[in-house]
């Protein structure tokens, strides 16, 4: 890994003693995968390295988990300030893999965790010091006959693939978005306000929202799937008095788990080179892109790491920063799931009312976060695995066809000593938290409708903004017309008003207002939907029969119809900014094998400006994105105009 250079001054706000809990380093760039960031428990448990799936060439659980360095801003009068530099660096992701050239924040991947205190306004200077072209080789592959039973994306290398044009020469432009921060449009990291090398993006953040875990990442329009893959992502943690009063596990017992996946190139001898490879399958004659999936799982920038823990409670801040992969997480002991292993205490936007146990898997789509507590007290002297799973596949088992060649995520090695009883799971986490009541919701206007549709003539999935209309004079099926029959039998007719990024009729919301948004997924793939300038609570998730939608005409031949109420998961019951619309981890054959879903959310708009709402699968972002404008309510009607 690149070492810190004396020619580049330290970033403002770096507290050297805070860079790594449990270890001292010479600088941000000197962080090595062989240096653990956590105190090693005495009497460490069994467990150890294991071979990975055939063809992957790296040993699992060989390298310790490391914690990203911590940046704390410096006070400057009534606000705090911080400088974060984007730098090209060689990063060690595995001790058996050559250093990987990456675009980074401060020379590390993931970037430093910015840690702040609620109520302290924050100004960040994001400096672009990136050099060279994007350090990613983009390729695709596919056969006219349909999806492969063992796609090439399961394996490293580019053999059998073709290069995606226009990627290799991409220059290091950037736009930084602090995902989940409630800040105005001028500071949100607008995806077309690009930052050239040598320039600085100055962003002011109110930083006045509940203690939580956010994350920052590149948001450059059209190329975010490559720039984030190149390494431009990091965490942002906000703390407040309510959180401190809970006396939750802290220090070495509070651990971020930043999840991502990557693939790499091979040299002529078949050895891994460390070159990042972005590889996707294009299906059929129309070359429909499957969601991106890579075979190597990284946690905090380490491939299949291990973490030595004590037999006690730990707090994990889990963040899915992958391009498109949904992580369906389970904790296994002796190959069997640990019931209720995860106790959810917080979601995207803060703490919830009480701990909620996860029954089954913890599903996190790209952009989602979960704050969880895990008790290792019942496992002294044993090792456990965190795995990615699919419904219908034995937990810990693989499925080549469904991009799960290697299901293991990381290993926990529990020290062989008496369990600690110093922490007790609290009955109440956030007394201030509440779910929306009837009077908290608007009942005097129609909801917003967003319909997610499978690939159209351009071969890519689409996001349709809709408006309610009458059915008179319409011959069904009609392009852009969708009818929905709800649980009570009422049929609503929807007309498409916008689809492309540059279409008119932008959603315009009132500052301080609350709106109901309904996301209807008619496609086989789930989509994580993210709203800028806002936060929301999920009101319901429902299954719908979507076989009445005519994919060829792009309209419904008969109404898509309510089937059943689906249960909201624990991490979906708090304040959110990203929500998965569509089933996670299910294997069902056929174009309509996956049931459609209708997810209803109550959206609040506490800041103003121009932002976007979009799918957070980065391979979908450029074509499933629409502008969103939030303005003062009085301005929307000034002079008699609306």
Coordinates of C-alpha atoms in Angstrom, one line a residue:
X1 CA 0.0 0.0 0.0
X2 CA 1.1 3.5 -0.7
X3 CA 2.7 5.2 2.3
X4 CA 1.9 8.7 3.5
X5 CA 4.0 11.2 1.5
X6 CA 5.8 14.1 3.2
X7 CA 5.0 16.2 0.2
X8 CA 1.3 16.0 1.0
X9 CA 0.2 17.6 4.3
X10 CA -2.0 15.7 6.7
X11 CA -5.7 16.3 6.2
X12 CA -7.2 18.8 8.5
X13 CA -8.9 17.2 11.5
X14 CA -6.8 14.0 11.6
X15 CA -6.5 12.9 15.2
X16 CA -3.5 10.5 15.0
X17 CA -4.5 8.7 18.2
X18 CA -8.0 8.2 16.8
X19 CA -6.9 6.9 13.4
X20 CA -7.0 3.3 14.5
X21 CA -8.5 1.9 17.7
X22 CA -6.1 -0.6 19.1
X23 CA -3.0 0.2 17.1
X24 CA -0.7 3.1 16.0
X25 CA 0.2 3.8 12.4
X26 CA 2.5 6.2 10.7
X27 CA -0.3 7.7 8.5
X28 CA -3.5 6.9 6.7
X29 CA -1.6 5.4 3.7
X30 CA 0.4 3.1 6.0
X31 CA -2.6 1.0 7.1
X32 CA -1.7 -2.6 6.4
X33 CA -4.1 -5.6 6.3
X34 CA -1.7 -7.4 8.7
X35 CA -2.3 -4.9 11.4
X36 CA -5.5 -5.6 13.3
X37 CA -7.5 -2.7 14.5
X38 CA -9.0 -4.5 17.5
X39 CA -7.5 -5.8 20.7
X40 CA -6.9 -9.5 20.4
X41 CA -8.9 -11.5 23.1
X42 CA -6.8 -13.8 25.3
X43 CA -7.3 -17.6 24.8
X44 CA -8.3 -17.1 21.1
X45 CA -10.8 -19.7 19.8
X46 CA -10.3 -22.4 17.2
X47 CA -10.9 -21.5 13.7
X48 CA -8.5 -20.6 11.0
X49 CA -7.8 -20.3 7.3
X50 CA -9.9 -22.3 4.8
X51 CA -9.7 -22.8 1.1
X52 CA -12.1 -20.8 -1.0
X53 CA -14.3 -22.2 -3.8
X54 CA -12.5 -23.8 -6.8
X55 CA -11.1 -21.2 -9.1
X56 CA -10.9 -18.3 -6.6
X57 CA -7.3 -18.8 -5.7
X58 CA -7.4 -17.0 -2.3
X59 CA -7.5 -18.4 1.2
X60 CA -10.5 -17.5 3.4
X61 CA -10.1 -16.2 6.9
X62 CA -6.4 -15.7 6.6
X63 CA -6.3 -11.9 7.2
X64 CA -7.7 -10.1 10.2
X65 CA -10.5 -7.6 9.9
X66 CA -9.3 -4.0 10.0
X67 CA -11.2 -1.0 11.0
X68 CA -11.2 2.1 8.7
X69 CA -9.2 5.0 10.2
X70 CA -11.3 7.6 12.0
X71 CA -11.4 11.3 11.0
X72 CA -12.8 13.8 13.5
X73 CA -13.4 17.4 12.4
X74 CA -11.9 20.4 14.1
X75 CA -14.0 23.1 15.6
X76 CA -13.9 26.5 13.9
X77 CA -16.2 28.9 15.7
X78 CA -19.8 27.8 15.5
X79 CA -19.1 24.9 13.1
X80 CA -16.7 22.1 12.4
X81 CA -14.3 21.7 9.5
X82 CA -12.7 18.8 7.7
X83 CA -10.7 18.2 4.6
X84 CA -10.9 14.8 2.8
X85 CA -8.6 14.1 -0.2
X86 CA -9.3 11.7 -3.0
X87 CA -6.1 9.9 -3.9
X88 CA -5.0 7.2 -6.3
X89 CA -3.3 4.5 -4.1
X90 CA -2.2 0.8 -4.1
X91 CA -4.4 -0.9 -1.5
X92 CA -3.8 -4.4 0.1
X93 CA -7.1 -6.3 0.1
X94 CA -5.6 -9.8 0.8
X95 CA -2.2 -10.9 1.8
X96 CA -2.1 -13.4 -1.1
X97 CA -3.2 -10.7 -3.7
X98 CA -0.8 -8.1 -5.2
X99 CA -1.6 -4.5 -4.1
X100 CA -4.7 -3.2 -5.9
X101 CA -4.6 0.2 -7.7
X102 CA -7.7 2.1 -6.5
X103 CA -9.3 5.5 -6.4
X104 CA -9.7 6.2 -2.7
X105 CA -10.4 8.8 0.0
X106 CA -7.2 9.4 1.9
X107 CA -5.4 6.4 0.4
X108 CA -7.5 3.7 2.1
X109 CA -10.4 1.5 1.1
X110 CA -13.0 2.0 2.4
X111 CA -12.3 5.7 3.1
X112 CA -11.8 7.0 6.7
X113 CA -14.9 7.0 8.9
X114 CA -15.9 10.6 9.5
X115 CA -17.1 10.7 13.1
X116 CA -19.2 13.7 14.3
X117 CA -21.5 15.0 17.0
X118 CA -25.1 15.9 16.3
X119 CA -25.8 19.6 16.2
X120 CA -22.3 20.6 15.1
X121 CA -22.6 22.1 11.6
X122 CA -20.0 20.6 9.4
X123 CA -18.1 22.0 6.4
X124 CA -16.1 19.5 4.3
X125 CA -13.6 20.3 1.6
X126 CA -13.5 17.3 -0.7
X127 CA -10.2 17.7 -2.6
X128 CA -9.8 15.8 -5.9
X129 CA -6.1 14.7 -6.1
X130 CA -6.9 11.6 -8.2
X131 CA -4.4 10.7 -11.0
X132 CA -4.5 8.5 -14.0
X133 CA -7.4 6.8 -15.7
X134 CA -10.0 4.8 -13.8
X135 CA -8.2 1.7 -12.4
X136 CA -11.0 -0.7 -13.5
X137 CA -11.2 -3.0 -16.5
X138 CA -14.9 -3.3 -17.6
X139 CA -16.0 -6.3 -19.6
X140 CA -19.1 -8.2 -20.4
X141 CA -20.0 -11.6 -21.7
X142 CA -23.0 -13.7 -22.7
X143 CA -24.5 -16.1 -25.1
X144 CA -27.7 -15.7 -27.2
X145 CA -29.3 -18.7 -25.6
X146 CA -29.9 -17.2 -22.2
X147 CA -28.3 -17.0 -18.7
X148 CA -25.4 -19.3 -18.1
X149 CA -25.7 -22.0 -15.4
X150 CA -22.2 -21.0 -14.2
X151 CA -21.6 -17.4 -15.4
X152 CA -18.0 -16.2 -16.0
X153 CA -18.7 -13.5 -13.4
X154 CA -18.2 -16.2 -10.7
X155 CA -14.5 -16.3 -11.5
X156 CA -11.6 -13.9 -11.9
X157 CA -10.1 -12.9 -15.3
X158 CA -11.4 -11.6 -18.5
X159 CA -11.2 -14.7 -20.7
X160 CA -14.3 -15.2 -22.8
X161 CA -15.3 -11.5 -22.3
X162 CA -15.3 -8.4 -24.4
X163 CA -14.2 -5.0 -23.2
X164 CA -16.9 -2.4 -22.5
X165 CA -16.1 0.6 -24.7
X166 CA -15.5 4.0 -23.2
X167 CA -14.4 3.0 -19.7
X168 CA -10.7 2.4 -19.9
X169 CA -9.9 6.1 -20.7
X170 CA -12.2 7.6 -18.0
X171 CA -10.5 10.6 -16.4
X172 CA -10.8 11.2 -12.6
X173 CA -13.8 13.4 -12.4
X174 CA -15.8 13.1 -9.1
X175 CA -18.9 14.3 -7.3
X176 CA -19.2 13.4 -3.6
X177 CA -22.6 12.5 -2.1
X178 CA -23.0 12.0 1.6
X179 CA -25.7 9.4 1.4
X180 CA -28.5 10.0 4.0
X181 CA -27.3 13.4 5.2
X182 CA -30.3 15.8 5.3
X183 CA -28.7 18.7 3.5
X184 CA -29.9 21.2 0.8
X185 CA -29.5 20.5 -2.9
X186 CA -26.6 22.8 -3.1
X187 CA -24.5 20.6 -0.8
X188 CA -25.8 17.2 -1.8
X189 CA -23.2 16.3 -4.4
X190 CA -25.3 16.9 -7.5
X191 CA -24.1 14.3 -10.0
X192 CA -23.5 16.7 -12.8
X193 CA -21.5 19.2 -10.8
X194 CA -18.3 17.4 -11.4
X195 CA -15.0 18.0 -9.7
X196 CA -11.8 17.9 -11.8
X197 CA -8.4 16.9 -10.5
X198 CA -7.1 19.9 -8.5
X199 CA -10.6 21.2 -7.7
X200 CA -12.4 21.2 -4.4
X201 CA -16.1 20.5 -3.6
X202 CA -17.1 22.6 -0.6
X203 CA -20.1 21.1 1.1
X204 CA -21.9 22.3 4.2
X205 CA -23.9 19.8 6.2
X206 CA -26.4 20.8 8.9
X207 CA -25.5 17.5 10.8
X208 CA -28.7 17.8 12.9
X209 CA -30.2 14.4 12.6
X210 CA -30.4 11.4 14.9
X211 CA -27.2 9.5 15.7
X212 CA -26.7 7.0 12.9
X213 CA -24.5 5.5 10.2
X214 CA -24.4 7.3 6.9
X215 CA -21.9 6.7 4.0
X216 CA -20.2 8.9 1.4
X217 CA -19.5 7.8 -2.1
X218 CA -18.9 9.1 -5.6
X219 CA -22.1 10.1 -7.5
X220 CA -20.8 11.0 -10.9
X221 CA -23.6 10.7 -13.5
X222 CA -23.3 7.8 -15.9
X223 CA -20.1 6.3 -14.3
X224 CA -20.8 5.8 -10.6
X225 CA -20.9 2.1 -11.1
X226 CA -17.2 2.2 -12.1
X227 CA -16.0 5.0 -9.8
X228 CA -17.5 3.5 -6.6
X229 CA -16.2 0.1 -7.7
X230 CA -12.8 1.8 -8.0
X231 CA -12.9 2.5 -4.3
X232 CA -14.7 5.8 -3.7
X233 CA -16.8 5.0 -0.6
X234 CA -16.5 5.5 3.1
X235 CA -18.5 5.8 6.4
X236 CA -19.9 8.7 8.3
X237 CA -21.0 8.2 11.9
X238 CA -23.0 10.7 13.9
X239 CA -23.4 10.5 17.7
X240 CA -25.7 12.2 20.2
X241 CA -26.6 12.3 23.9
X242 CA -29.4 9.7 23.5
X243 CA -27.0 7.1 22.1
X244 CA -24.3 7.8 24.7
X245 CA -26.9 7.3 27.5
X246 CA -27.6 3.8 26.4
X247 CA -24.1 2.6 27.3
X248 CA -24.0 0.3 24.2
X249 CA -20.9 -1.7 23.4
X250 CA -18.1 0.7 22.4
X251 CA -14.5 1.0 21.6
X252 CA -13.2 -2.4 20.3
X253 CA -16.7 -3.8 20.8
X254 CA -18.3 -1.4 18.3
X255 CA -17.3 -2.6 14.9
X256 CA -18.2 -1.3 11.4
X257 CA -18.8 -4.0 8.8
X258 CA -18.6 -2.4 5.3
X259 CA -19.7 -5.0 2.8
X260 CA -18.7 -5.0 -0.9
X261 CA -17.7 -7.4 -3.6
X262 CA -15.0 -7.3 -6.2
X263 CA -13.4 -9.2 -9.1
X264 CA -9.8 -9.2 -10.3
X265 CA -7.7 -9.9 -13.4
X266 CA -5.4 -12.8 -14.2
X267 CA -2.0 -12.8 -15.8
X268 CA -0.8 -15.2 -18.5
X269 CA 0.1 -17.8 -15.9
X270 CA -3.4 -17.7 -14.3
X271 CA -2.2 -15.8 -11.2
X272 CA -4.3 -13.0 -9.8
X273 CA -2.9 -9.5 -10.8
X274 CA -4.8 -7.2 -8.4
X275 CA -6.4 -5.3 -11.3
X276 CA -10.0 -4.6 -10.6
X277 CA -12.4 -6.2 -13.2
X278 CA -16.0 -5.1 -13.5
X279 CA -17.7 -8.1 -15.2
X280 CA -21.4 -8.4 -16.1
X281 CA -23.5 -11.0 -18.0
X282 CA -25.5 -9.8 -21.0
X283 CA -28.4 -12.2 -21.5
X284 CA -30.0 -13.2 -24.8
X285 CA -30.1 -11.6 -28.2
X286 CA -31.3 -8.3 -26.7
X287 CA -28.2 -8.3 -24.4
X288 CA -30.1 -7.6 -21.2
X289 CA -27.7 -6.8 -18.3
X290 CA -28.0 -9.0 -15.2
X291 CA -27.3 -7.3 -11.9
X292 CA -23.6 -7.0 -11.2
X293 CA -22.1 -9.7 -8.9
X294 CA -18.5 -10.4 -8.1
X295 CA -17.1 -13.5 -6.4
X296 CA -14.9 -12.0 -3.7
X297 CA -16.6 -10.5 -0.6
X298 CA -14.8 -7.8 1.2
X299 CA -15.5 -6.5 4.7
X300 CA -13.8 -3.2 5.6
X301 CA -11.7 -3.7 2.5
X302 CA -10.4 -7.2 3.5
X303 CA -11.4 -10.3 1.5
X304 CA -13.0 -12.9 3.7
X305 CA -11.5 -11.6 7.0
X306 CA -11.6 -13.0 10.5
X307 CA -12.3 -11.2 13.7
X308 CA -11.3 -12.4 17.1
X309 CA -14.0 -11.5 19.7
X310 CA -14.7 -12.1 23.3
X311 CA -17.7 -14.1 24.6
X312 CA -19.9 -11.0 25.1
X313 CA -22.1 -8.5 23.3
X314 CA -20.8 -6.6 20.2
X315 CA -22.3 -3.7 18.2
X316 CA -22.0 -4.0 14.4
X317 CA -22.8 -1.1 12.0
X318 CA -23.4 -3.1 8.8
X319 CA -23.4 -1.2 5.5
X320 CA -24.0 -2.6 2.1
X321 CA -21.8 -0.6 -0.3
X322 CA -21.9 -3.2 -3.1
X323 CA -22.8 -2.1 -6.6
X324 CA -25.8 -4.4 -6.9
X325 CA -25.5 -7.4 -4.7
X326 CA -28.1 -7.9 -2.0
X327 CA -26.6 -9.4 1.1
X328 CA -28.9 -11.9 2.9
X329 CA -26.9 -12.5 6.0
X330 CA -27.0 -15.3 8.5
X331 CA -24.7 -16.2 11.4
X332 CA -23.8 -19.9 11.5
X333 CA -22.4 -22.0 14.3
X334 CA -21.3 -25.5 13.4
X335 CA -23.0 -25.0 10.0
X336 CA -26.4 -24.2 11.5
X337 CA -28.1 -20.8 11.7
X338 CA -28.0 -19.1 15.2
X339 CA -31.7 -18.2 15.9
X340 CA -32.2 -14.5 16.7
X341 CA -28.4 -13.8 16.3
X342 CA -29.0 -10.2 15.1
X343 CA -30.8 -7.8 17.4
X344 CA -31.6 -4.7 15.3
X345 CA -31.4 -1.4 17.2
X346 CA -31.1 1.0 14.3
X347 CA -31.8 1.6 10.6
X348 CA -30.6 3.9 7.9
X349 CA -31.5 7.1 9.8
X350 CA -31.1 6.2 13.5
X351 CA -32.1 4.2 16.5
X352 CA -35.5 2.5 16.8
X353 CA -37.7 2.1 19.8
X354 CA -36.6 -1.3 21.0
X355 CA -34.4 -4.2 20.0
X356 CA -36.0 -6.4 17.3
X357 CA -34.6 -9.9 16.7
X358 CA -34.1 -11.0 13.1
X359 CA -36.0 -14.2 12.4
X360 CA -34.0 -15.8 9.5
X361 CA -31.7 -13.6 7.3
X362 CA -30.9 -9.9 7.6
X363 CA -31.5 -8.6 4.1
X364 CA -29.5 -5.5 3.1
X365 CA -29.8 -4.1 -0.5
X366 CA -27.2 -1.7 -1.8
X367 CA -27.2 1.6 0.2
X368 CA -29.0 0.1 3.2
X369 CA -27.6 0.1 6.8
X370 CA -28.4 -1.8 9.9
X371 CA -27.2 -1.2 13.5
X372 CA -27.3 -4.6 15.2
X373 CA -26.2 -6.2 18.5
X374 CA -24.8 -9.7 18.6
X375 CA -24.1 -11.8 21.7
X376 CA -21.2 -14.2 21.4
X377 CA -21.6 -15.2 25.1
X378 CA -22.9 -18.7 24.2
X379 CA -19.9 -19.6 22.0
X380 CA -16.6 -19.4 24.1
X381 CA -13.9 -21.3 22.4
X382 CA -15.7 -21.7 19.1
X383 CA -15.7 -20.1 15.7
X384 CA -18.7 -18.8 13.7
X385 CA -19.3 -17.7 10.2
X386 CA -21.2 -14.8 8.7
X387 CA -22.6 -16.0 5.4
X388 CA -24.6 -14.7 2.4
X389 CA -27.6 -16.9 1.6
X390 CA -30.4 -17.5 -0.8
X391 CA -33.8 -18.8 0.0
X392 CA -34.0 -22.4 -1.1
X393 CA -30.3 -23.0 -0.6
X394 CA -29.0 -24.5 2.6
X395 CA -27.4 -21.6 4.6
X396 CA -23.7 -21.7 3.9
X397 CA -24.3 -23.5 0.6
X398 CA -23.4 -22.2 -2.8
X399 CA -25.4 -21.6 -6.0
X400 CA -23.3 -20.9 -9.1
X401 CA -26.3 -20.0 -11.2
X402 CA -27.3 -17.3 -8.8
X403 CA -23.9 -15.7 -8.3
X404 CA -23.2 -17.4 -5.0
X405 CA -20.1 -19.5 -5.7
X406 CA -18.6 -18.6 -2.4
X407 CA -21.2 -17.8 0.3
X408 CA -18.8 -17.1 3.2
X409 CA -18.4 -13.4 4.3
X410 CA -16.2 -13.6 7.4
X411 CA -15.3 -15.7 10.4
X412 CA -15.6 -14.8 14.1
X413 CA -13.2 -16.5 16.5
X414 CA -14.6 -16.4 20.1
X415 CA -12.1 -16.4 22.9
X416 CA -12.2 -19.4 25.3
X417 CA -13.0 -17.7 28.5
X418 CA -15.9 -17.0 30.9
X419 CA -18.7 -15.0 29.1
X420 CA -18.9 -11.3 30.2
X421 CA -22.2 -10.1 31.7
X422 CA -21.3 -6.4 31.8
X423 CA -23.9 -5.6 29.1
X424 CA -27.6 -6.3 29.2
X425 CA -29.8 -5.9 26.1
X426 CA -31.9 -2.8 26.8
X427 CA -35.7 -3.0 26.7
X428 CA -35.9 0.5 25.2
X429 CA -33.4 2.0 22.7
X430 CA -34.9 5.3 21.6
X431 CA -37.8 6.7 23.7
X432 CA -38.1 9.5 21.1
X433 CA -38.7 7.1 18.2
X434 CA -42.3 6.4 17.0
X435 CA -44.0 4.8 14.1
X436 CA -46.3 7.1 12.1
X437 CA -49.9 7.3 13.4
X438 CA -53.0 8.1 11.3
X439 CA -52.8 11.8 12.1
X440 CA -49.2 12.0 11.0
X441 CA -50.0 11.1 7.4
X442 CA -51.6 13.2 4.7
X443 CA -55.1 12.2 3.8
X444 CA -56.1 15.1 1.6
X445 CA -54.2 14.3 -1.6
X446 CA -53.3 11.4 -3.9
X447 CA -50.1 9.5 -3.3
X448 CA -47.1 9.6 -5.6
X449 CA -46.7 6.5 -7.7
X450 CA -43.4 5.1 -9.0
X451 CA -43.6 2.0 -11.1
X452 CA -40.5 -0.2 -11.7
X453 CA -40.6 -2.0 -15.0
X454 CA -38.4 -4.7 -16.6
X455 CA -36.1 -4.0 -19.6
X456 CA -37.8 -2.1 -22.4
X457 CA -36.7 -1.4 -26.0
X458 CA -33.3 -0.1 -24.9
X459 CA -32.6 -3.3 -22.9
X460 CA -32.5 -1.7 -19.5
X461 CA -35.0 -1.6 -16.6
X462 CA -37.1 1.6 -16.3
X463 CA -38.4 3.9 -13.6
X464 CA -41.8 5.4 -14.4
X465 CA -43.3 8.3 -12.6
X466 CA -47.1 8.1 -12.7
X467 CA -50.3 10.1 -12.1
X468 CA -53.8 8.8 -11.4
X469 CA -56.2 9.2 -14.3
X470 CA -59.6 7.9 -15.5
X471 CA -60.0 4.7 -17.5
X472 CA -62.5 6.1 -19.9
X473 CA -61.6 5.8 -23.5
X474 CA -58.5 3.7 -22.9
X475 CA -58.2 0.4 -24.8
X476 CA -56.1 -2.0 -22.7
X477 CA -53.3 -2.8 -22.9
X478 CA -51.9 0.7 -23.6
X479 CA -48.3 1.8 -23.4
X480 CA -47.5 3.5 -20.2
X481 CA -50.9 2.7 -18.6
X482 CA -51.0 0.5 -15.5
X483 CA -54.1 -0.5 -13.5
X484 CA -53.8 -1.6 -9.9
X485 CA -56.5 -3.5 -7.9
X486 CA -55.9 -3.1 -4.2
X487 CA -56.8 -5.3 -1.2
X488 CA -60.3 -3.7 -1.1
X489 CA -61.0 -4.4 -4.8
X490 CA -60.6 -0.7 -5.9
X491 CA -59.0 -0.3 -9.3
X492 CA -56.7 2.7 -9.8
X493 CA -55.6 3.7 -13.3
X494 CA -52.1 5.2 -13.6
X495 CA -50.6 7.1 -16.6
X496 CA -46.9 7.5 -17.1
X497 CA -45.8 11.1 -16.9
X498 CA -42.0 10.7 -17.0
X499 CA -39.4 8.0 -17.4
X500 CA -36.1 9.4 -18.7
X501 CA -33.8 11.5 -16.6
X502 CA -34.4 14.6 -18.8
X503 CA -38.2 14.2 -19.2
X504 CA -40.3 17.0 -17.8
X505 CA -43.0 16.9 -15.0
X506 CA -40.5 16.6 -12.2
X507 CA -41.8 15.6 -8.8
X508 CA -42.0 18.8 -6.7
X509 CA -42.5 18.6 -3.0
X510 CA -43.1 21.2 -0.3
X511 CA -40.4 21.8 2.3
X512 CA -41.6 20.4 5.7
X513 CA -44.3 18.4 4.1
X514 CA -45.2 14.7 4.2
X515 CA -46.1 12.7 1.2
X516 CA -47.1 9.1 0.5
X517 CA -45.1 7.4 -2.2
X518 CA -46.1 4.0 -3.6
X519 CA -43.4 1.9 -5.3
X520 CA -44.8 -0.8 -7.5
X521 CA -42.3 -3.3 -8.8
X522 CA -43.5 -5.2 -12.0
X523 CA -40.0 -6.6 -12.7
X524 CA -38.4 -9.9 -11.7
X525 CA -35.4 -8.1 -10.1
X526 CA -35.7 -6.3 -6.8
X527 CA -34.7 -2.6 -6.8
X528 CA -33.3 -0.6 -3.8
X529 CA -34.9 2.8 -4.1
X530 CA -33.2 5.9 -2.6
X531 CA -34.5 9.4 -2.1
X532 CA -32.2 12.4 -1.7
X533 CA -33.2 15.4 0.4
X534 CA -35.6 13.3 2.4
X535 CA -36.2 10.5 4.8
X536 CA -39.1 8.1 5.2
X537 CA -40.8 5.4 7.1
X538 CA -42.1 2.2 5.4
X539 CA -45.8 1.8 6.0
X540 CA -46.4 -1.5 4.2
X541 CA -45.1 -4.2 1.9
X542 CA -47.6 -6.1 -0.2
X543 CA -47.4 -8.9 -2.8
X544 CA -49.1 -8.4 -6.1
X545 CA -49.9 -10.6 -9.1
X546 CA -48.1 -8.8 -11.9
X547 CA -48.9 -11.3 -14.7
X548 CA -51.5 -8.9 -16.1
X549 CA -48.7 -6.5 -17.2
X550 CA -47.9 -6.9 -20.9
X551 CA -44.1 -6.6 -21.3
X552 CA -44.3 -6.1 -25.0
X553 CA -46.9 -3.4 -25.0
X554 CA -45.5 -1.9 -21.8
X555 CA -49.0 -1.6 -20.2
X556 CA -51.4 -3.7 -18.2
X557 CA -53.8 -6.0 -20.1
X558 CA -55.6 -6.6 -16.8
X559 CA -55.0 -5.0 -13.4
X560 CA -52.0 -6.1 -11.4
X561 CA -53.8 -7.4 -8.3
X562 CA -53.2 -7.6 -4.6
X563 CA -52.3 -11.0 -3.3
X564 CA -51.2 -10.8 0.3
X565 CA -49.7 -8.5 3.0
X566 CA -45.9 -9.1 3.3
X567 CA -44.1 -8.7 6.6
X568 CA -41.8 -5.8 7.1
X569 CA -38.4 -6.8 8.4
X570 CA -36.9 -5.3 11.6
X571 CA -34.4 -3.1 9.8
X572 CA -37.3 -1.7 7.7
X573 CA -39.3 -0.4 10.8
X574 CA -37.2 2.7 11.5
X575 CA -36.3 5.9 9.7
X576 CA -35.0 5.1 6.2
X577 CA -33.6 6.7 3.1
X578 CA -33.3 3.5 1.0
X579 CA -35.8 0.6 0.7
X580 CA -35.7 -2.6 -1.3
X581 CA -38.8 -3.0 -3.6
X582 CA -39.0 -6.7 -4.6
X583 CA -38.3 -10.0 -2.9
X584 CA -34.7 -10.7 -1.8
X585 CA -32.8 -13.9 -2.2
X586 CA -35.7 -16.0 -3.7
X587 CA -35.1 -18.4 -6.6
X588 CA -38.2 -18.7 -8.8
X589 CA -38.2 -19.7 -12.5
X590 CA -39.9 -17.9 -15.3
X591 CA -40.3 -14.2 -16.2
X592 CA -43.1 -13.8 -13.7
X593 CA -41.8 -16.2 -11.1
X594 CA -41.0 -13.5 -8.6
X595 CA -44.1 -11.9 -7.2
X596 CA -44.5 -8.2 -7.7
X597 CA -44.4 -5.9 -4.7
X598 CA -46.0 -2.7 -3.7
X599 CA -44.1 -0.8 -1.0
X600 CA -45.7 2.3 0.6
X601 CA -43.6 4.9 2.4
X602 CA -44.3 8.2 4.2
X603 CA -41.7 10.7 3.0
X604 CA -40.6 13.8 4.9
X605 CA -38.8 16.7 3.2
X606 CA -36.8 18.7 5.8
X607 CA -34.4 20.4 3.4
X608 CA -34.8 22.3 0.1
X609 CA -33.2 22.1 -3.3
X610 CA -32.8 20.0 -6.4
X611 CA -32.0 16.3 -5.9
X612 CA -32.8 13.0 -7.3
X613 CA -34.6 9.7 -6.5
X614 CA -33.2 6.6 -8.1
X615 CA -32.5 2.9 -7.9
X616 CA -29.3 2.3 -5.9
X617 CA -28.2 -0.7 -8.0
X618 CA -25.4 1.3 -9.5
X619 CA -25.7 -0.5 -12.8
X620 CA -29.3 0.8 -13.0
X621 CA -28.6 4.3 -11.6
X622 CA -28.0 6.1 -14.9
X623 CA -31.3 5.0 -16.4
X624 CA -33.5 4.6 -13.3
X625 CA -33.0 8.1 -12.0
X626 CA -35.3 11.1 -11.9
X627 CA -34.9 14.7 -10.6
X628 CA -36.7 15.7 -7.4
X629 CA -37.2 19.3 -6.3
X630 CA -38.1 20.4 -2.8
X631 CA -39.1 24.1 -2.3
X632 CA -40.7 26.3 0.3
X633 CA -44.4 25.7 0.2
X634 CA -45.3 29.3 -0.2
X635 CA -43.1 29.5 -3.4
X636 CA -45.0 26.7 -5.0
X637 CA -48.2 28.8 -5.1
X638 CA -46.8 32.3 -5.2
X639 CA -48.7 34.6 -7.6
X640 CA -51.5 32.2 -8.0
X641 CA -49.3 29.7 -9.9
X642 CA -48.8 26.0 -9.0

